[in-house]
C-alpha positions as a Markdown table, in Angstrom:
| # | Residue | x | y | z |
|---|---|---|---|---|
| 1 | Met | 18.1 | -3.0 | -21.5 |
| 2 | His | 17.7 | -6.0 | -19.3 |
| 3 | Val | 16.4 | -5.1 | -15.8 |
| 4 | Leu | 15.9 | -7.5 | -12.8 |
| 5 | Val | 13.2 | -6.5 | -10.3 |
| 6 | Leu | 13.4 | -8.0 | -6.8 |
| 7 | Gly | 10.0 | -8.3 | -5.1 |
| 8 | Gly | 6.6 | -9.5 | -6.1 |
| 9 | Gly | 4.3 | -7.1 | -4.2 |
| 10 | Val | 2.6 | -4.0 | -5.5 |
| 11 | Ser | 5.9 | -2.0 | -5.7 |
| 12 | Gly | 7.8 | -4.6 | -7.6 |
| 13 | Leu | 4.9 | -5.3 | -10.1 |
| 14 | Ser | 4.3 | -1.6 | -10.7 |
| 15 | Cys | 8.0 | -1.0 | -11.4 |
| 16 | Gly | 8.1 | -4.0 | -13.7 |
| 17 | Ile | 5.1 | -2.8 | -15.7 |
| 18 | Arg | 6.5 | 0.7 | -16.1 |
| 19 | Leu | 9.9 | -0.6 | -17.2 |
| 20 | Leu | 8.3 | -3.0 | -19.7 |
| 21 | Glu | 6.2 | -0.1 | -21.1 |
| 22 | Ala | 9.4 | 1.9 | -21.5 |
| 23 | Gly | 10.8 | -0.9 | -23.7 |
| 24 | His | 13.1 | -2.7 | -21.3 |
| 25 | Thr | 13.3 | -6.5 | -20.9 |
| 26 | Val | 12.2 | -7.3 | -17.4 |
| 27 | Glu | 12.7 | -10.3 | -15.2 |
| 28 | Leu | 11.1 | -10.3 | -11.7 |
| 29 | Trp | 12.3 | -12.5 | -8.9 |
| 30 | Ala | 10.2 | -12.9 | -5.8 |
| 31 | Arg | 10.1 | -15.2 | -2.7 |
| 32 | Glu | 6.3 | -14.9 | -2.9 |
| 33 | Leu | 3.8 | -13.8 | -5.4 |
| 34 | Pro | 0.1 | -12.8 | -5.0 |
| 35 | Pro | -1.9 | -14.0 | -3.1 |
| 36 | Tyr | 0.9 | -14.6 | -0.6 |
| 37 | Thr | 2.5 | -11.2 | -0.3 |
| 38 | Thr | 2.3 | -8.4 | 2.3 |
| 39 | Ser | 0.4 | -6.4 | -0.3 |
| 40 | Asp | -2.4 | -8.9 | -0.3 |
| 41 | Val | -3.2 | -8.1 | 3.4 |
| 42 | Ala | -3.6 | -4.3 | 2.6 |
| 43 | Ala | -7.1 | -3.0 | 3.1 |
| 44 | Ala | -6.5 | -0.9 | 0.8 |
| 45 | Val | -7.5 | 2.7 | 0.2 |
| 46 | Trp | -5.4 | 5.6 | -1.1 |
| 47 | Tyr | -4.0 | 7.3 | 2.0 |
| 48 | Pro | -0.3 | 8.3 | 2.6 |
| 49 | Tyr | 0.0 | 6.6 | 6.0 |
| 50 | Arg | 3.4 | 6.4 | 7.8 |
| 51 | Ala | 5.5 | 7.5 | 4.9 |
| 52 | Ser | 8.1 | 10.4 | 4.6 |
| 53 | Pro | 9.6 | 12.8 | 3.5 |
| 54 | Gln | 6.5 | 14.8 | 2.9 |
| 55 | Asp | 7.5 | 16.6 | -0.3 |
| 56 | Arg | 8.5 | 13.5 | -2.2 |
| 57 | Val | 5.6 | 11.5 | -0.7 |
| 58 | Thr | 3.1 | 14.2 | -1.8 |
| 59 | Ala | 4.4 | 14.0 | -5.4 |
| 60 | Trp | 4.3 | 10.1 | -5.5 |
| 61 | Ala | 0.9 | 10.0 | -3.9 |
| 62 | Lys | -0.6 | 12.6 | -6.2 |
| 63 | Arg | 0.6 | 10.7 | -9.3 |
| 64 | Thr | -0.7 | 7.4 | -7.9 |
| 65 | Phe | -4.0 | 8.9 | -7.0 |
| 66 | Asp | -4.4 | 10.0 | -10.7 |
| 67 | Val | -3.4 | 6.6 | -12.1 |
| 68 | Leu | -5.6 | 4.6 | -9.7 |
| 69 | Ser | -8.6 | 6.9 | -10.5 |
| 70 | Ala | -8.1 | 6.3 | -14.2 |
| 71 | Leu | -7.8 | 2.5 | -13.6 |
| 72 | Ala | -11.1 | 2.6 | -11.7 |
| 73 | Lys | -12.9 | 3.0 | -15.0 |
| 74 | His | -12.0 | -0.6 | -15.8 |
| 75 | Pro | -13.9 | -3.1 | -13.5 |
| 76 | Glu | -11.3 | -5.8 | -14.0 |
| 77 | Thr | -8.8 | -3.8 | -11.9 |
| 78 | Gly | -10.8 | -4.1 | -8.7 |
| 79 | Ile | -10.6 | -0.4 | -8.0 |
| 80 | Leu | -13.6 | 1.7 | -6.8 |
| 81 | Val | -13.6 | 5.5 | -6.3 |
| 82 | Glu | -15.8 | 6.2 | -3.3 |
| 83 | Arg | -16.4 | 9.1 | -0.9 |
| 84 | Gly | -15.4 | 8.6 | 2.7 |
| 85 | Val | -14.7 | 10.6 | 5.9 |
| 86 | Glu | -11.8 | 11.0 | 8.4 |
| 87 | Leu | -13.3 | 11.9 | 11.8 |
| 88 | Phe | -11.9 | 13.9 | 14.7 |
| 89 | Thr | -12.9 | 15.0 | 18.2 |
| 90 | Glu | -11.3 | 18.4 | 17.8 |
| 91 | Ala | -10.5 | 20.7 | 15.0 |
| 92 | Pro | -7.6 | 19.3 | 12.9 |
| 93 | Pro | -5.1 | 21.2 | 10.7 |
| 94 | Asp | -5.5 | 21.0 | 7.0 |
| 95 | Pro | -4.0 | 17.6 | 5.8 |
| 96 | Trp | -0.6 | 17.9 | 4.3 |
| 97 | Trp | -1.7 | 15.7 | 1.4 |
| 98 | Ala | -4.6 | 18.0 | 0.5 |
| 99 | Pro | -3.0 | 18.9 | -2.9 |
| 100 | Cys | -3.4 | 15.3 | -4.0 |
| 101 | Val | -7.2 | 15.2 | -3.5 |
| 102 | Pro | -9.4 | 17.6 | -5.6 |
| 103 | Ser | -12.6 | 16.6 | -3.8 |
| 104 | Leu | -11.4 | 17.3 | -0.2 |
| 105 | Arg | -13.8 | 19.4 | 1.9 |
| 106 | Ala | -15.0 | 19.7 | 5.5 |
| 107 | Ala | -17.4 | 17.0 | 6.5 |
| 108 | Thr | -21.0 | 18.1 | 6.8 |
| 109 | Pro | -23.0 | 17.7 | 10.0 |
| 110 | Glu | -24.8 | 14.8 | 8.4 |
| 111 | Glu | -21.4 | 13.0 | 7.7 |
| 112 | Leu | -20.1 | 13.4 | 11.3 |
| 113 | Leu | -20.9 | 10.4 | 13.5 |
| 114 | Pro | -21.9 | 10.7 | 17.1 |
| 115 | Gly | -19.0 | 11.7 | 19.3 |
| 116 | Phe | -17.1 | 13.5 | 16.5 |
| 117 | Thr | -17.0 | 17.2 | 16.0 |
| 118 | His | -14.9 | 17.6 | 12.9 |
| 119 | Gly | -13.9 | 15.7 | 9.8 |
| 120 | Tyr | -12.7 | 15.7 | 6.3 |
| 121 | Ser | -14.7 | 14.3 | 3.4 |
| 122 | Phe | -13.1 | 13.2 | 0.2 |
| 123 | Glu | -13.2 | 10.8 | -2.7 |
| 124 | Ala | -10.4 | 8.3 | -3.0 |
| 125 | Pro | -9.6 | 5.0 | -4.7 |
| 126 | Ile | -10.4 | 1.8 | -2.8 |
| 127 | Ile | -8.3 | -1.0 | -4.1 |
| 128 | Glu | -9.5 | -4.6 | -3.7 |
| 129 | Met | -6.0 | -6.1 | -3.5 |
| 130 | Pro | -6.8 | -9.8 | -4.4 |
| 131 | Ile | -8.3 | -8.5 | -7.7 |
| 132 | Tyr | -5.8 | -5.7 | -8.3 |
| 133 | Leu | -2.7 | -7.8 | -7.7 |
| 134 | Gln | -3.9 | -10.4 | -10.2 |
| 135 | Phe | -4.6 | -7.6 | -12.7 |
| 136 | Leu | -1.0 | -6.4 | -12.2 |
| 137 | Leu | 0.4 | -9.9 | -12.6 |
| 138 | Ala | -1.6 | -10.4 | -15.8 |
| 139 | Arg | -0.5 | -7.0 | -17.2 |
| 140 | Phe | 3.2 | -7.8 | -16.4 |
| 141 | Arg | 2.9 | -11.1 | -18.2 |
| 142 | Glu | 1.0 | -9.5 | -21.1 |
| 143 | Leu | 3.8 | -7.0 | -21.6 |
| 144 | Gly | 6.4 | -9.9 | -21.8 |
| 145 | Gly | 7.7 | -9.9 | -18.3 |
| 146 | Arg | 9.3 | -13.0 | -16.8 |
| 147 | Leu | 8.5 | -14.2 | -13.3 |
| 148 | Asp | 10.7 | -16.5 | -11.2 |
| 149 | Leu | 9.9 | -17.7 | -7.7 |
| 150 | Arg | 13.2 | -17.5 | -5.9 |
| 151 | Glu | 14.7 | -15.8 | -2.8 |
| 152 | Val | 17.6 | -13.5 | -3.2 |
| 153 | Arg | 20.0 | -13.1 | -0.2 |
| 154 | Thr | 22.5 | -10.6 | -1.7 |
| 155 | Leu | 22.7 | -8.1 | -4.5 |
| 156 | Asp | 25.7 | -9.9 | -5.8 |
| 157 | Glu | 23.5 | -12.9 | -6.6 |
| 158 | Ala | 21.1 | -10.6 | -8.5 |
| 159 | Trp | 23.9 | -8.8 | -10.4 |
| 160 | Arg | 25.0 | -12.1 | -11.8 |
| 161 | Ala | 21.7 | -12.1 | -13.7 |
| 162 | Ser | 21.6 | -8.4 | -14.7 |
| 163 | Pro | 23.8 | -5.4 | -14.3 |
| 164 | Val | 20.7 | -3.3 | -13.4 |
| 165 | Val | 18.6 | -4.3 | -10.4 |
| 166 | Val | 15.5 | -2.7 | -8.9 |
| 167 | Asn | 15.2 | -3.5 | -5.2 |
| 168 | Cys | 11.6 | -3.7 | -4.1 |
| 169 | Thr | 12.1 | -6.2 | -1.3 |
| 170 | Gly | 10.3 | -4.3 | 1.4 |
| 171 | Leu | 11.2 | -5.6 | 4.8 |
| 172 | Gly | 13.5 | -8.1 | 3.1 |
| 173 | Ala | 15.9 | -5.2 | 2.4 |
| 174 | Arg | 17.2 | -5.7 | 6.0 |
| 175 | Ala | 18.8 | -8.9 | 4.8 |
| 176 | Val | 19.4 | -8.1 | 1.1 |
| 177 | Val | 21.2 | -4.8 | 1.6 |
| 178 | Gly | 21.8 | -4.8 | 5.4 |
| 179 | Asp | 19.5 | -1.9 | 6.0 |
| 180 | Asp | 18.9 | -2.0 | 9.8 |
| 181 | Ser | 16.8 | 1.1 | 9.8 |
| 182 | Leu | 13.9 | -0.9 | 8.5 |
| 183 | Phe | 11.4 | -2.2 | 11.0 |
| 184 | Pro | 8.1 | -4.1 | 10.9 |
| 185 | Ile | 4.8 | -2.1 | 11.5 |
| 186 | Arg | 2.5 | -4.9 | 12.4 |
| 187 | Gly | -1.1 | -4.5 | 11.2 |
| 188 | Glu | -4.2 | -6.7 | 12.0 |
| 189 | Val | -7.5 | -6.5 | 10.1 |
| 190 | Leu | -10.8 | -8.3 | 10.0 |
| 191 | Arg | -12.6 | -9.1 | 6.7 |
| 192 | Val | -16.3 | -9.1 | 7.1 |
| 193 | Ala | -19.4 | -9.4 | 4.9 |
| 194 | Pro | -21.8 | -8.1 | 3.8 |
| 195 | Pro | -20.4 | -4.5 | 3.8 |
| 196 | Pro | -22.3 | -2.6 | 6.5 |
| 197 | Val | -21.6 | 0.9 | 4.9 |
| 198 | Arg | -20.4 | 2.3 | 1.6 |
| 199 | Gly | -17.0 | 4.1 | 1.2 |
| 200 | Phe | -14.6 | 4.4 | 4.1 |
| 201 | Ile | -14.4 | 5.8 | 7.6 |
| 202 | Phe | -11.1 | 6.7 | 9.4 |
| 203 | Asp | -10.8 | 7.5 | 13.1 |
| 204 | Glu | -7.3 | 8.2 | 14.5 |
| 205 | Ser | -8.6 | 9.9 | 17.6 |
| 206 | Glu | -9.2 | 6.6 | 19.3 |
| 207 | Thr | -6.6 | 6.3 | 22.2 |
| 208 | Arg | -6.8 | 2.5 | 22.1 |
| 209 | Gly | -5.7 | 2.3 | 18.4 |
| 210 | Ile | -6.4 | 3.5 | 14.9 |
| 211 | Ser | -9.8 | 2.5 | 13.6 |
| 212 | Tyr | -11.0 | 2.2 | 10.0 |
| 213 | Val | -13.8 | 0.8 | 8.0 |
| 214 | Ile | -13.1 | 0.2 | 4.3 |
| 215 | Ser | -16.0 | -1.3 | 2.2 |
| 216 | Arg | -15.3 | -3.1 | -1.0 |
| 217 | Ser | -17.7 | -4.6 | -3.6 |
| 218 | Lys | -18.6 | -7.7 | -1.6 |
| 219 | Asp | -16.9 | -7.4 | 1.7 |
| 220 | Cys | -15.4 | -4.9 | 4.1 |
| 221 | Ile | -12.1 | -4.5 | 6.0 |
| 222 | Leu | -12.2 | -3.5 | 9.7 |
| 223 | Gly | -9.0 | -2.3 | 11.2 |
| 224 | Gly | -6.6 | -2.0 | 12.7 |
| 225 | Thr | -3.3 | -1.9 | 14.5 |
| 226 | Ala | 0.1 | -0.3 | 14.0 |
| 227 | Glu | 2.7 | -2.0 | 16.3 |
| 228 | Asp | 6.2 | -0.9 | 15.6 |
| 229 | Gly | 8.8 | -3.6 | 15.9 |
| 230 | Asn | 6.4 | -6.6 | 16.3 |
| 231 | Pro | 7.3 | -9.2 | 13.7 |
| 232 | Ser | 4.6 | -11.8 | 14.6 |
| 233 | Leu | 2.3 | -12.9 | 11.8 |
| 234 | Glu | 0.0 | -14.8 | 14.2 |
| 235 | Pro | -3.5 | -13.3 | 14.6 |
| 236 | Asp | -4.2 | -12.1 | 18.2 |
| 237 | Lys | -7.8 | -12.8 | 19.2 |
| 238 | Ala | -7.8 | -10.1 | 21.8 |
| 239 | Lys | -6.7 | -7.5 | 19.3 |
| 240 | Gly | -9.3 | -8.8 | 16.8 |
| 241 | Ala | -12.0 | -8.3 | 19.4 |
| 242 | Ala | -10.7 | -4.8 | 20.2 |
| 243 | Ile | -10.8 | -3.9 | 16.5 |
| 244 | Leu | -14.4 | -5.1 | 16.3 |
| 245 | Glu | -15.4 | -3.1 | 19.3 |
| 246 | Arg | -13.8 | 0.1 | 18.1 |
| 247 | Cys | -15.3 | -0.2 | 14.6 |
| 248 | Arg | -18.8 | -0.8 | 15.8 |
| 249 | Arg | -18.6 | 2.8 | 17.0 |
| 250 | Leu | -18.2 | 3.8 | 13.4 |
| 251 | Leu | -21.1 | 1.6 | 12.0 |
| 252 | Pro | -24.8 | 2.0 | 12.1 |
| 253 | Ala | -26.5 | 0.7 | 15.2 |
| 254 | Gly | -27.4 | -3.0 | 14.8 |
| 255 | Ala | -25.3 | -3.5 | 11.7 |
| 256 | Arg | -25.1 | -7.2 | 11.0 |
| 257 | Phe | -22.2 | -8.9 | 9.4 |
| 258 | Gln | -20.0 | -12.1 | 9.6 |
| 259 | Val | -16.3 | -12.1 | 10.3 |
| 260 | Leu | -14.8 | -14.1 | 7.5 |
| 261 | Glu | -11.1 | -13.7 | 8.1 |
| 262 | His | -8.6 | -12.3 | 10.6 |
| 263 | Lys | -5.3 | -11.3 | 8.8 |
| 264 | Val | -1.9 | -9.9 | 9.8 |
| 265 | Gly | 0.6 | -8.1 | 7.7 |
| 266 | Leu | 4.0 | -6.4 | 8.3 |
| 267 | Arg | 4.3 | -2.9 | 6.8 |
| 268 | Pro | 7.9 | -2.0 | 5.9 |
| 269 | Gly | 8.6 | 0.9 | 8.3 |
| 270 | Arg | 11.5 | 3.3 | 7.8 |
| 271 | Ala | 12.2 | 7.0 | 8.8 |
| 272 | Thr | 12.0 | 7.8 | 5.1 |
| 273 | Val | 11.2 | 6.0 | 1.9 |
| 274 | Arg | 14.4 | 4.9 | 0.2 |
| 275 | Leu | 14.1 | 5.6 | -3.5 |
| 276 | Glu | 17.5 | 6.3 | -5.0 |
| 277 | Ala | 20.1 | 4.9 | -7.5 |
| 278 | Glu | 23.4 | 3.4 | -6.3 |
| 279 | Arg | 26.3 | 2.3 | -8.4 |
| 280 | Val | 28.7 | -0.4 | -7.3 |
| 281 | Gly | 31.5 | -0.9 | -9.8 |
| 282 | Gln | 29.9 | -1.8 | -13.1 |
| 283 | His | 26.6 | -2.6 | -11.5 |
| 284 | Arg | 23.6 | -0.5 | -10.5 |
| 285 | Val | 20.7 | -0.9 | -8.1 |
| 286 | Ile | 17.7 | 1.4 | -7.8 |
| 287 | His | 16.3 | 1.0 | -4.3 |
| 288 | Asn | 12.5 | 1.4 | -3.8 |
| 289 | Tyr | 11.4 | 0.3 | -0.3 |
| 290 | Gly | 10.4 | 1.6 | 3.1 |
| 291 | His | 6.9 | 2.8 | 2.2 |
| 292 | Gly | 5.4 | 2.2 | 5.6 |
| 293 | Gly | 1.6 | 1.9 | 5.4 |
| 294 | Ala | 1.5 | 3.6 | 1.9 |
| 295 | Gly | 2.9 | 1.0 | -0.5 |
| 296 | Val | -0.2 | 1.0 | -2.7 |
| 297 | Thr | -0.7 | 4.8 | -2.3 |
| 298 | Leu | 2.8 | 5.6 | -3.6 |
| 299 | Ser | 3.2 | 2.7 | -6.0 |
| 300 | Trp | 2.8 | 4.3 | -9.4 |
| 301 | Gly | 4.6 | 7.6 | -8.5 |
| 302 | Cys | 7.6 | 5.6 | -7.2 |
| 303 | Ala | 7.5 | 3.2 | -10.2 |
| 304 | Glu | 7.7 | 6.1 | -12.7 |
| 305 | Glu | 10.7 | 7.6 | -10.8 |
| 306 | Val | 12.4 | 4.2 | -10.7 |
| 307 | Ala | 11.9 | 3.9 | -14.5 |
| 308 | Ala | 13.4 | 7.4 | -15.0 |
| 309 | Leu | 16.4 | 6.5 | -12.9 |
| 310 | Val | 17.0 | 3.4 | -14.9 |
| 311 | Ile | 17.0 | 5.5 | -18.1 |
| 312 | Ala | 19.2 | 8.3 | -16.6 |
| 313 | Gly | 21.9 | 5.8 | -15.6 |
| 314 | Ser | 22.0 | 4.0 | -18.9 |
């Protein structure tokens, strides 16, 4: 079957790969491809952030955790599995995503930083997006997928090329399918080097904003922000300085590094992820968007459900 995938970020590429592996002929249209997509700005570490509903997200996240962990055995993917901590100033409930993470445990006193009384410690995949997205692109092409840089404004335009369309347009779905429930969740990060620590550190107790440190092989991402409804892609110097100040609390005293880059991305916010099949006359579309801050974290689980929906409707 010929399938047209819309969107060149991690969701679109993952769907394209699973569809090709299932024996379909796949064409992918995208306004932008790596390294110019929203996915390229992601830190990224496996963590189901700002995505609902919980039951479906847990299943998608668990499957993706397993796939990313397996891919980490291959250096060319840009994935590392590292232990990190999520820190709290008071006792938290057990995380709802605990079933996804076999290594989850309470943080030891040695793992707690000054000012924090509780925490989780767990191993999770850290994904170096510039490397990983190029790996996905290469895999898509290797399997015979076709890429076309073009912007789609309506599903009718896509259906002229294929009766089956997979909609992975992220925030673009506001225009493509008129989904006004989508909204940008603006995120700013700093890329620094050399990495001042190993693994990752999360702090959501900070009243001035979320803070995280995610170390990669040669650099480190410091974050971040989560501004609902702000569509600006212009870096804000004041917010960058605030990120730096908050993250220093999570780093060893006197840690030295250089800020290499200040980046902004717009996460596709929605009350719930939209993953469902829709039929319009003789045409079909499988929607897969609205992943919030968890696009990478849900990518393979969602891609496999998309592939199953394509087969189920054939």
